[in-house]
Short mmCIF file of C-alpha atoms in Angstrom, two decimals:
data_model
loop_
_atom_site.label_atom_id
_atom_site.label_comp_id
_atom_site.label_asym_id
_atom_site.label_seq_id
_atom_site.Cartn_x
_atom_site.Cartn_y
_atom_site.Cartn_z
CA MET A 105 -23.08 10.41 6.16
CA THR A 106 -25.72 12.63 4.55
CA ASP A 107 -25.09 16.31 4.07
CA ASN A 108 -28.49 17.10 5.58
CA LEU A 109 -27.69 15.42 8.89
CA ARG A 110 -24.33 17.16 9.08
CA THR A 111 -25.98 20.49 8.29
CA ILE A 112 -28.47 20.02 11.14
CA ALA A 113 -25.70 19.13 13.59
CA ALA A 114 -23.38 21.90 12.42
CA THR A 115 -26.17 24.47 12.68
CA ALA A 116 -26.95 23.34 16.21
CA LYS A 117 -23.30 23.71 17.22
CA LYS A 118 -23.03 27.13 15.60
CA ILE A 119 -25.98 28.66 17.42
CA SER A 120 -25.23 26.96 20.74
CA PRO A 121 -23.26 29.90 22.23
CA ALA A 122 -26.05 32.35 21.39
CA VAL A 123 -28.69 30.13 23.01
CA ALA A 124 -26.49 29.69 26.10
CA ARG A 125 -26.40 33.50 26.50
CA LEU A 126 -30.18 33.99 26.42
CA SER A 127 -31.53 35.78 29.46
CA PRO A 128 -34.03 34.16 31.81
CA ASP A 129 -36.73 36.57 30.62
CA GLU A 130 -36.12 35.73 26.97
CA LYS A 131 -36.37 32.02 27.63
CA ASN A 132 -39.38 32.24 29.92
CA ASN A 133 -41.30 34.52 27.57
CA ALA A 134 -40.81 32.07 24.72
CA LEU A 135 -41.95 29.17 26.88
CA GLN A 136 -45.09 30.97 28.01
CA GLN A 137 -45.91 31.85 24.41
CA PHE A 138 -45.36 28.26 23.37
CA ALA A 139 -47.76 27.08 26.08
CA ASP A 140 -50.33 29.52 24.69
CA MET A 141 -49.74 28.20 21.18
CA LEU A 142 -50.19 24.58 22.25
CA LEU A 143 -53.66 25.47 23.51
CA ALA A 144 -54.51 27.63 20.50
CA GLU A 145 -53.38 24.94 18.06
CA LYS A 146 -55.04 21.97 19.75
CA GLN A 147 -57.02 21.00 16.68
CA SER A 148 -54.09 21.09 14.28
CA ILE A 149 -52.01 19.03 16.74
CA LEU A 150 -54.83 16.51 17.10
CA ALA A 151 -55.19 16.31 13.31
CA ALA A 152 -51.50 15.49 12.94
CA ASN A 153 -51.73 12.93 15.75
CA LYS A 154 -54.74 11.30 14.08
CA ILE A 155 -52.62 10.57 11.01
CA ASP A 156 -50.11 8.80 13.23
CA MET A 157 -52.81 6.91 15.12
CA ASP A 158 -54.47 5.80 11.89
CA ASN A 159 -51.12 4.36 10.75
CA ALA A 160 -50.38 2.66 14.08
CA ASN A 161 -52.67 -0.36 13.99
CA ASP A 162 -49.70 -2.70 14.29
CA LEU A 163 -48.60 -1.16 17.61
CA SER A 164 -49.47 -2.71 20.96
CA ALA A 165 -52.17 -1.12 23.09
CA ALA A 166 -49.52 0.29 25.42
CA LEU A 167 -47.57 1.90 22.57
CA ARG A 168 -50.75 3.30 21.04
CA ASP A 169 -51.53 4.84 24.42
CA ARG A 170 -48.08 6.45 24.44
CA LEU A 171 -48.64 7.80 20.94
CA LEU A 172 -52.12 9.16 21.54
CA LEU A 173 -52.71 12.87 22.11
CA ASP A 174 -56.04 14.26 23.23
CA GLU A 175 -57.21 17.61 24.55
CA LYS A 176 -56.48 16.63 28.13
CA ARG A 177 -52.92 15.60 27.30
CA ILE A 178 -52.25 18.75 25.28
CA THR A 179 -53.54 20.86 28.17
CA ALA A 180 -51.21 18.94 30.49
CA MET A 181 -48.31 19.54 28.10
CA ALA A 182 -48.99 23.28 28.16
CA ALA A 183 -49.16 23.24 31.96
CA GLY A 184 -45.82 21.43 32.06
CA VAL A 185 -44.23 24.06 29.83
CA ARG A 186 -45.51 26.84 32.12
CA ALA A 187 -44.16 24.99 35.15
CA ILE A 188 -40.72 24.85 33.51
CA ALA A 189 -40.91 28.56 32.72
CA ASP A 190 -41.67 29.26 36.38
CA LEU A 191 -38.59 27.40 37.63
CA ALA A 192 -35.51 29.29 38.77
CA ASP A 193 -33.04 29.65 35.92
CA PRO A 194 -30.46 26.84 36.15
CA VAL A 195 -27.73 28.63 34.20
CA GLY A 196 -25.16 30.68 36.10
CA ARG A 197 -25.91 29.18 39.51
CA VAL A 198 -22.97 29.19 41.91
CA LEU A 199 -22.75 25.53 42.87
CA ASP A 200 -19.82 25.96 45.23
CA GLU A 201 -17.34 28.65 46.25
CA TRP A 202 -14.15 28.73 48.32
CA THR A 203 -10.95 30.71 48.82
CA ARG A 204 -7.52 29.10 48.75
CA PRO A 205 -4.70 29.99 51.20
CA ASN A 206 -2.99 31.92 48.40
CA GLY A 207 -6.01 34.23 48.07
CA LEU A 208 -7.49 32.73 44.91
CA THR A 209 -11.30 32.59 45.01
CA ILE A 210 -12.79 29.68 43.07
CA LYS A 211 -16.42 29.44 42.00
CA LYS A 212 -18.11 26.41 40.45
CA ILE A 213 -20.69 27.75 37.97
CA ALA A 214 -23.54 25.90 36.21
CA CYS A 215 -23.58 26.19 32.42
CA PRO A 216 -25.41 24.45 29.53
CA LEU A 217 -24.24 21.13 28.15
CA GLY A 218 -24.42 22.46 24.58
CA VAL A 219 -26.07 20.36 21.86
CA VAL A 220 -28.45 17.62 23.03
CA LEU A 221 -29.56 14.85 20.66
CA ALA A 222 -32.77 13.12 21.74
CA ILE A 223 -33.73 9.84 20.09
CA TYR A 224 -37.18 8.65 21.08
CA GLU A 225 -39.92 6.38 19.83
CA SER A 226 -43.67 6.81 20.00
CA ARG A 227 -44.33 9.59 22.53
CA PRO A 228 -44.84 13.02 20.88
CA ASN A 229 -45.00 14.73 24.29
CA VAL A 230 -41.29 13.94 24.62
CA ALA A 231 -40.62 16.55 21.93
CA VAL A 232 -42.36 19.21 24.04
CA ASP A 233 -40.51 18.25 27.22
CA ILE A 234 -37.14 18.33 25.46
CA PHE A 235 -37.82 21.67 23.80
CA ALA A 236 -38.93 23.31 27.04
CA LEU A 237 -36.14 21.88 29.19
CA THR A 238 -33.32 22.47 26.71
CA LEU A 239 -34.42 26.05 26.09
CA LYS A 240 -34.75 26.69 29.84
CA SER A 241 -31.23 25.33 30.39
CA GLY A 242 -29.69 27.23 27.46
CA ASN A 243 -29.11 24.15 25.33
CA VAL A 244 -29.80 23.35 21.69
CA ALA A 245 -31.85 20.27 20.76
CA ILE A 246 -31.88 17.87 17.84
CA LEU A 247 -34.93 15.59 17.84
CA ARG A 248 -35.03 12.23 16.11
CA GLY A 249 -38.43 10.75 16.83
CA GLY A 250 -39.75 7.38 15.77
CA SER A 251 -41.69 6.98 12.54
CA ALA A 252 -44.86 6.12 14.48
CA GLY A 253 -45.13 9.67 15.82
CA PHE A 254 -43.62 11.47 12.83
CA HIS A 255 -46.54 13.76 11.97
CA SER A 256 -47.22 14.67 15.60
CA SER A 257 -43.58 15.56 16.25
CA LYS A 258 -43.30 17.49 12.99
CA LYS A 259 -46.31 19.65 13.85
CA LEU A 260 -45.04 20.33 17.36
CA VAL A 261 -41.59 21.33 16.11
CA GLU A 262 -43.18 23.68 13.58
CA LEU A 263 -44.98 25.40 16.46
CA MET A 264 -41.76 25.58 18.52
CA GLN A 265 -39.89 27.23 15.70
CA ALA A 266 -42.75 29.65 15.01
CA VAL A 267 -42.70 30.79 18.65
CA LEU A 268 -38.93 31.22 18.64
CA ARG A 269 -39.17 33.41 15.52
CA GLN A 270 -41.94 35.48 17.13
CA CYS A 271 -39.67 36.04 20.13
CA ASN A 272 -36.66 36.94 17.96
CA LEU A 273 -34.73 33.92 19.23
CA PRO A 274 -32.79 31.40 17.10
CA ASP A 275 -35.57 29.31 15.58
CA GLN A 276 -33.24 26.37 15.09
CA GLN A 277 -32.75 25.97 18.83
CA THR A 278 -34.82 22.83 18.28
CA GLN A 279 -34.52 20.96 14.98
CA MET A 280 -36.18 17.75 13.88
CA VAL A 281 -34.44 15.07 11.83
CA MET A 282 -36.76 14.15 8.96
CA ASP A 283 -34.58 11.25 7.84
CA LYS A 284 -36.45 8.06 8.78
CA ARG A 285 -33.62 5.67 7.90
CA HIS A 286 -32.32 3.49 10.74
CA ALA A 287 -28.84 4.32 9.46
CA ALA A 288 -29.47 7.99 10.29
CA VAL A 289 -29.26 7.20 14.01
CA LYS A 290 -25.77 5.71 13.71
CA GLU A 291 -24.67 8.63 11.55
CA LEU A 292 -25.80 11.11 14.19
CA LEU A 293 -24.10 9.10 16.92
CA ALA A 294 -20.78 9.57 15.14
CA MET A 295 -21.02 13.38 15.22
CA ASN A 296 -19.31 14.07 18.52
CA ASP A 297 -17.65 17.09 16.95
CA TYR A 298 -21.10 18.75 16.97
CA ILE A 299 -23.22 16.89 19.54
CA ASP A 300 -22.36 16.93 23.25
CA VAL A 301 -24.82 14.42 24.73
CA VAL A 302 -27.42 11.94 23.48
CA ILE A 303 -30.57 10.87 25.30
CA PRO A 304 -32.24 7.66 24.07
CA ARG A 305 -35.86 7.05 25.10
CA GLY A 306 -37.28 3.78 23.94
CA GLY A 307 -36.95 0.04 24.08
CA LYS A 308 -33.95 -2.15 24.77
CA ASP A 309 -32.85 -2.29 21.15
CA LEU A 310 -32.75 1.49 20.79
CA VAL A 311 -30.86 2.02 24.05
CA ARG A 312 -28.41 -0.77 23.20
CA THR A 313 -27.76 0.70 19.75
CA VAL A 314 -27.12 4.14 21.20
CA LYS A 315 -24.81 2.90 23.96
CA GLN A 316 -22.83 0.77 21.53
CA ASN A 317 -22.42 3.44 18.85
CA ALA A 318 -22.43 6.82 20.59
CA THR A 319 -19.22 8.81 20.44
CA MET A 320 -20.56 11.36 22.91
CA ALA A 321 -21.90 11.13 26.47
CA VAL A 322 -25.14 9.12 26.92
CA PHE A 323 -27.95 9.70 29.41
CA ALA A 324 -29.45 6.23 29.11
CA HIS A 325 -33.17 5.82 29.78
CA GLU A 326 -33.21 2.06 30.37
CA ASP A 327 -36.14 -0.28 30.90
CA GLY A 328 -38.53 0.48 33.71
CA ASN A 329 -38.56 -2.96 35.34
CA CYS A 330 -40.04 -1.55 38.54
CA HIS A 331 -40.89 -3.39 41.76
CA VAL A 332 -43.14 -2.91 44.74
CA TYR A 333 -42.20 -4.86 47.89
CA VAL A 334 -44.90 -5.22 50.55
CA ASP A 335 -43.31 -5.80 53.94
CA ALA A 336 -44.86 -7.72 56.83
CA SER A 337 -45.32 -4.40 58.65
CA ALA A 338 -47.32 -2.79 55.82
CA ASP A 339 -50.83 -1.41 56.21
CA VAL A 340 -52.84 -3.72 53.95
CA ALA A 341 -55.30 -1.08 52.73
CA MET A 342 -52.45 1.28 51.86
CA ALA A 343 -50.53 -1.49 50.12
CA THR A 344 -53.59 -2.49 48.08
CA ASN A 345 -54.10 1.08 46.83
CA ILE A 346 -50.41 1.55 46.01
CA ILE A 347 -50.21 -1.76 44.14
CA ASP A 348 -53.32 -0.95 42.11
CA ASN A 349 -52.03 2.50 41.17
CA ALA A 350 -48.47 1.35 40.47
CA LYS A 351 -49.70 -1.16 37.91
CA LEU A 352 -52.97 0.08 36.48
CA ARG A 353 -52.81 3.88 36.43
CA ARG A 354 -50.96 3.57 33.10
CA VAL A 355 -49.46 0.21 32.23
CA GLY A 356 -47.37 1.56 29.34
CA VAL A 357 -45.22 4.04 31.24
CA CYS A 358 -41.72 3.35 32.50
CA GLY A 359 -42.78 3.79 36.13
CA ALA A 360 -45.38 1.01 36.02
CA MET A 361 -44.86 -1.86 38.47
CA GLU A 362 -43.77 -5.04 36.69
CA THR A 363 -43.02 -7.30 39.70
CA LEU A 364 -44.82 -7.50 43.04
CA LEU A 365 -42.78 -8.90 45.93
CA LEU A 366 -44.68 -9.99 49.05
CA ASP A 367 -43.27 -10.80 52.45
CA ARG A 368 -44.31 -14.36 53.33
CA ALA A 369 -45.89 -13.18 56.58
CA ILE A 370 -48.30 -10.84 54.80
CA ALA A 371 -48.91 -13.02 51.75
CA GLY A 372 -50.30 -15.86 53.81
CA ASN A 373 -53.17 -13.79 55.17
CA HIS A 374 -53.67 -11.06 52.58
CA MET A 375 -52.60 -12.33 49.16
CA ALA A 376 -56.14 -12.31 47.76
CA THR A 377 -56.92 -8.84 49.14
CA LEU A 378 -53.76 -7.38 47.64
CA VAL A 379 -54.14 -8.76 44.10
CA LYS A 380 -57.92 -8.87 43.54
CA PRO A 381 -58.10 -5.23 42.29
CA LEU A 382 -55.39 -6.08 39.76
CA VAL A 383 -57.21 -9.19 38.57
CA ALA A 384 -60.43 -7.19 38.32
CA GLY A 385 -58.53 -4.71 36.17
CA GLY A 386 -57.53 -7.44 33.75
CA VAL A 387 -53.98 -8.11 34.94
CA ALA A 388 -52.59 -11.56 34.16
CA LEU A 389 -50.47 -12.89 37.02
CA ARG A 390 -47.26 -14.88 36.60
CA ALA A 391 -46.48 -16.33 39.99
CA CYS A 392 -43.72 -18.17 41.81
CA PRO A 393 -44.67 -21.69 43.08
CA GLU A 394 -45.50 -20.51 46.59
CA SER A 395 -47.66 -17.60 45.49
CA LEU A 396 -49.25 -19.78 42.81
CA ARG A 397 -50.50 -22.18 45.50
CA LEU A 398 -51.91 -19.33 47.58
CA LEU A 399 -53.66 -17.80 44.59
CA GLN A 400 -55.21 -21.14 43.64
CA GLN A 401 -56.57 -21.49 47.17
CA HIS A 402 -58.54 -18.30 46.52
CA ASN A 403 -59.59 -19.37 43.02
CA ILE A 404 -57.43 -16.68 41.44
CA THR A 405 -55.99 -17.70 38.09
CA ALA A 406 -52.24 -17.38 37.53
CA THR A 407 -49.55 -19.05 35.45
CA PRO A 408 -46.08 -20.14 36.65
CA ALA A 409 -43.47 -17.40 36.42
CA THR A 410 -40.23 -18.02 34.57
CA ASP A 411 -36.89 -16.52 35.46
CA GLU A 412 -37.19 -14.35 32.35
CA ASP A 413 -40.47 -12.88 33.63
CA TYR A 414 -38.61 -11.30 36.54
CA PHE A 415 -36.26 -9.55 34.09
CA THR A 416 -39.09 -8.26 31.88
CA GLU A 417 -40.61 -4.81 31.46
CA PHE A 418 -44.05 -5.92 30.27
CA LEU A 419 -45.61 -2.51 29.56
CA ASP A 420 -48.88 -4.42 29.55
CA LYS A 421 -51.47 -5.91 31.92
CA ILE A 422 -49.05 -8.62 33.02
CA LEU A 423 -47.45 -8.82 36.45
CA ALA A 424 -44.85 -11.12 37.97
CA VAL A 425 -45.49 -12.08 41.61
CA LYS A 426 -42.99 -13.56 44.06
CA ILE A 427 -43.02 -14.31 47.79
CA VAL A 428 -39.85 -13.51 49.74
CA GLY A 429 -38.83 -14.23 53.30
CA ASN A 430 -37.87 -10.70 54.36
CA VAL A 431 -36.59 -7.33 53.18
CA ASP A 432 -33.11 -8.73 52.58
CA GLU A 433 -34.48 -11.23 50.07
CA ALA A 434 -36.49 -8.44 48.42
CA ILE A 435 -33.39 -6.27 48.10
CA ALA A 436 -31.37 -9.14 46.63
CA HIS A 437 -34.12 -9.93 44.10
CA ILE A 438 -34.50 -6.31 42.95
CA ASN A 439 -30.78 -5.67 42.62
CA HIS A 440 -30.42 -8.84 40.54
CA TYR A 441 -33.48 -8.64 38.29
CA GLY A 442 -34.27 -4.93 38.25
CA SER A 443 -33.25 -2.26 35.75
CA HIS A 444 -32.08 0.29 38.38
CA HIS A 445 -35.03 2.55 37.52
CA THR A 446 -37.70 2.82 40.26
CA ASP A 447 -38.57 0.54 43.17
CA ALA A 448 -40.85 0.95 46.19
CA ILE A 449 -41.41 -0.52 49.63
CA VAL A 450 -44.70 -0.45 51.53
CA ALA A 451 -43.87 -0.77 55.20
CA GLY A 452 -44.94 0.54 58.57
CA ASP A 453 -41.58 -0.20 60.15
CA LYS A 454 -39.28 2.76 59.44
CA ASN A 455 -36.06 0.83 60.07
CA THR A 456 -37.05 -1.75 57.48
CA ALA A 457 -37.97 1.01 55.04
CA GLU A 458 -34.63 2.78 55.56
CA LYS A 459 -32.75 -0.47 55.00
CA PHE A 460 -34.58 -0.90 51.69
CA LEU A 461 -34.01 2.71 50.59
CA LYS A 462 -30.30 2.57 51.38
CA ASN A 463 -29.60 -0.77 49.73
CA ILE A 464 -31.62 -0.73 46.51
CA ASP A 465 -29.34 0.23 43.61
CA SER A 466 -31.88 2.25 41.64
CA ALA A 467 -32.25 5.84 40.48
CA ILE A 468 -35.50 6.29 42.42
CA VAL A 469 -36.60 4.50 45.59
CA LEU A 470 -39.88 5.19 47.38
CA HIS A 471 -41.43 4.45 50.76
CA ASN A 472 -45.21 4.10 50.92
CA ALA A 473 -45.81 5.63 47.49
CA SER A 474 -46.57 4.40 43.99
CA THR A 475 -43.77 3.83 41.48
CA GLN A 476 -45.76 5.93 39.02
CA PHE A 477 -44.38 9.03 40.74
CA ALA A 478 -41.21 8.36 38.70
CA ASP A 479 -41.77 11.45 36.60
CA GLY A 480 -40.01 14.80 36.30
CA GLY A 481 -43.29 16.70 36.57
CA GLU A 482 -44.13 14.93 39.84
CA PHE A 483 -40.65 15.80 41.13
CA GLY A 484 -41.34 19.50 40.51
CA PHE A 485 -39.09 19.68 37.44
CA GLY A 486 -41.95 20.67 35.12
CA GLY A 487 -41.02 17.76 32.88
CA GLU A 488 -38.12 15.52 32.01
CA VAL A 489 -36.09 14.45 29.01
CA GLY A 490 -35.92 10.96 30.48
CA ILE A 491 -35.19 8.91 33.57
CA ALA A 492 -31.45 8.31 33.61
CA THR A 493 -30.65 4.90 35.08
CA GLY A 494 -26.88 5.15 34.80
CA LYS A 495 -24.51 6.74 37.29
CA PHE A 496 -22.83 9.36 35.15
CA HIS A 497 -23.64 13.03 35.86
CA ALA A 498 -27.43 12.74 36.08
CA ARG A 499 -29.58 10.02 37.62
CA GLY A 500 -33.34 9.77 37.86
CA PRO A 501 -35.54 12.41 36.16
CA VAL A 502 -33.38 14.62 33.95
CA GLY A 503 -34.73 18.15 34.19
CA ALA A 504 -33.35 21.60 33.41
CA ARG A 505 -30.73 21.51 36.18
CA GLU A 506 -29.51 18.08 35.07
CA LEU A 507 -29.04 19.47 31.54
CA CYS A 508 -26.32 21.71 32.91
CA THR A 509 -22.69 20.94 33.52
CA TYR A 510 -20.27 23.36 35.20
CA TYR A 511 -17.02 25.22 34.87
CA TYR A 512 -14.76 27.01 37.34
CA ARG A 513 -14.20 30.75 37.63
CA VAL A 514 -10.99 31.65 39.43
CA TYR A 515 -10.48 35.18 40.79
CA GLY A 516 -7.02 36.43 41.74
CA ASP A 517 -5.08 39.63 42.38
CA GLY A 518 -1.79 38.84 40.69
CA GLN A 519 -0.99 35.34 42.02
CA CYS A 520 1.65 33.34 40.16
CA ARG A 521 2.30 29.69 40.86
CA PRO A 522 5.72 29.04 42.45
#
């Protein structure tokens, strides 16, 4: 274990109490100043990102899209930081309160988790989200980004620390691990004496490594193998728009639709209408035998789907298509093949929709809306440190409130336990 990694972790633990005590005004002022700096430093951020992009020719188009920063995305990052600053402070909230028969008053109070380790791959905006949300929630952050986005993350962390110094706050509230060795991840995951929770954001291999080696709590951001089920009662025009958006708005995000499920009753009459915008957008279809026959009748090219296709997060212009008999078959398919991330139903019948929403075992379920709303900003959180697909503590978009745990305050007037 390198001394540098231990120094980073030990420093984070040491300053954690001071960061937890920061006032809402101190935190919000720093966040607003950081948003200003993001806009003022656009060109230097873009220059750092260009270095990463120039070195990323071996990445897929989807991963290059995740890595890319432009003026529009930097402006959006700044807006997200301001939105987080404008949120109510999550620390110190009274979550529950009651008085016992013996006169003791008990309050359940929100407090920071402590030291948060974030391990992510090729999205530099993740660094901004984690900084803003951990500062807002009184936590300390350690960032270990992927080598693909190294220069972008480094520049952003330099700006974070500069703002913290300007605001007379601990500038090591967010630290970046410069060690690019794969072994560094496992070394950090052994430091549960300093680190309270780890958040992995990346592919299956990264998440698996973290879950297998972490000695602290894990907020796992698993694959986004997301589904849209179009019920027989769906409005076809609405379904067509939702399907198009769910797949093609951005194919490389975790909320992108990867499997389209169609009720047999609607597929027979409207299959071509529903998928033609996708085909026009360059999506390659992998279809079950029944849907393959229907597509061929309309001269739409598709290849046979394999069982593995239904398990796959493509993050590309590839879509699995399957026809099901009813909502029960759709639910069974999603709960078997899905990643418990985000799944949607398009249906006019409210009872069918409610059945779907209640029985899908996923962090986010939607009725008549695109799966690409699986995003902390769209939930009103300002941003997110990830979409947690597990069932421990936080589930779905992890925002500032989800980065808090709680403790109990007990008020008495001399009670002693008999």
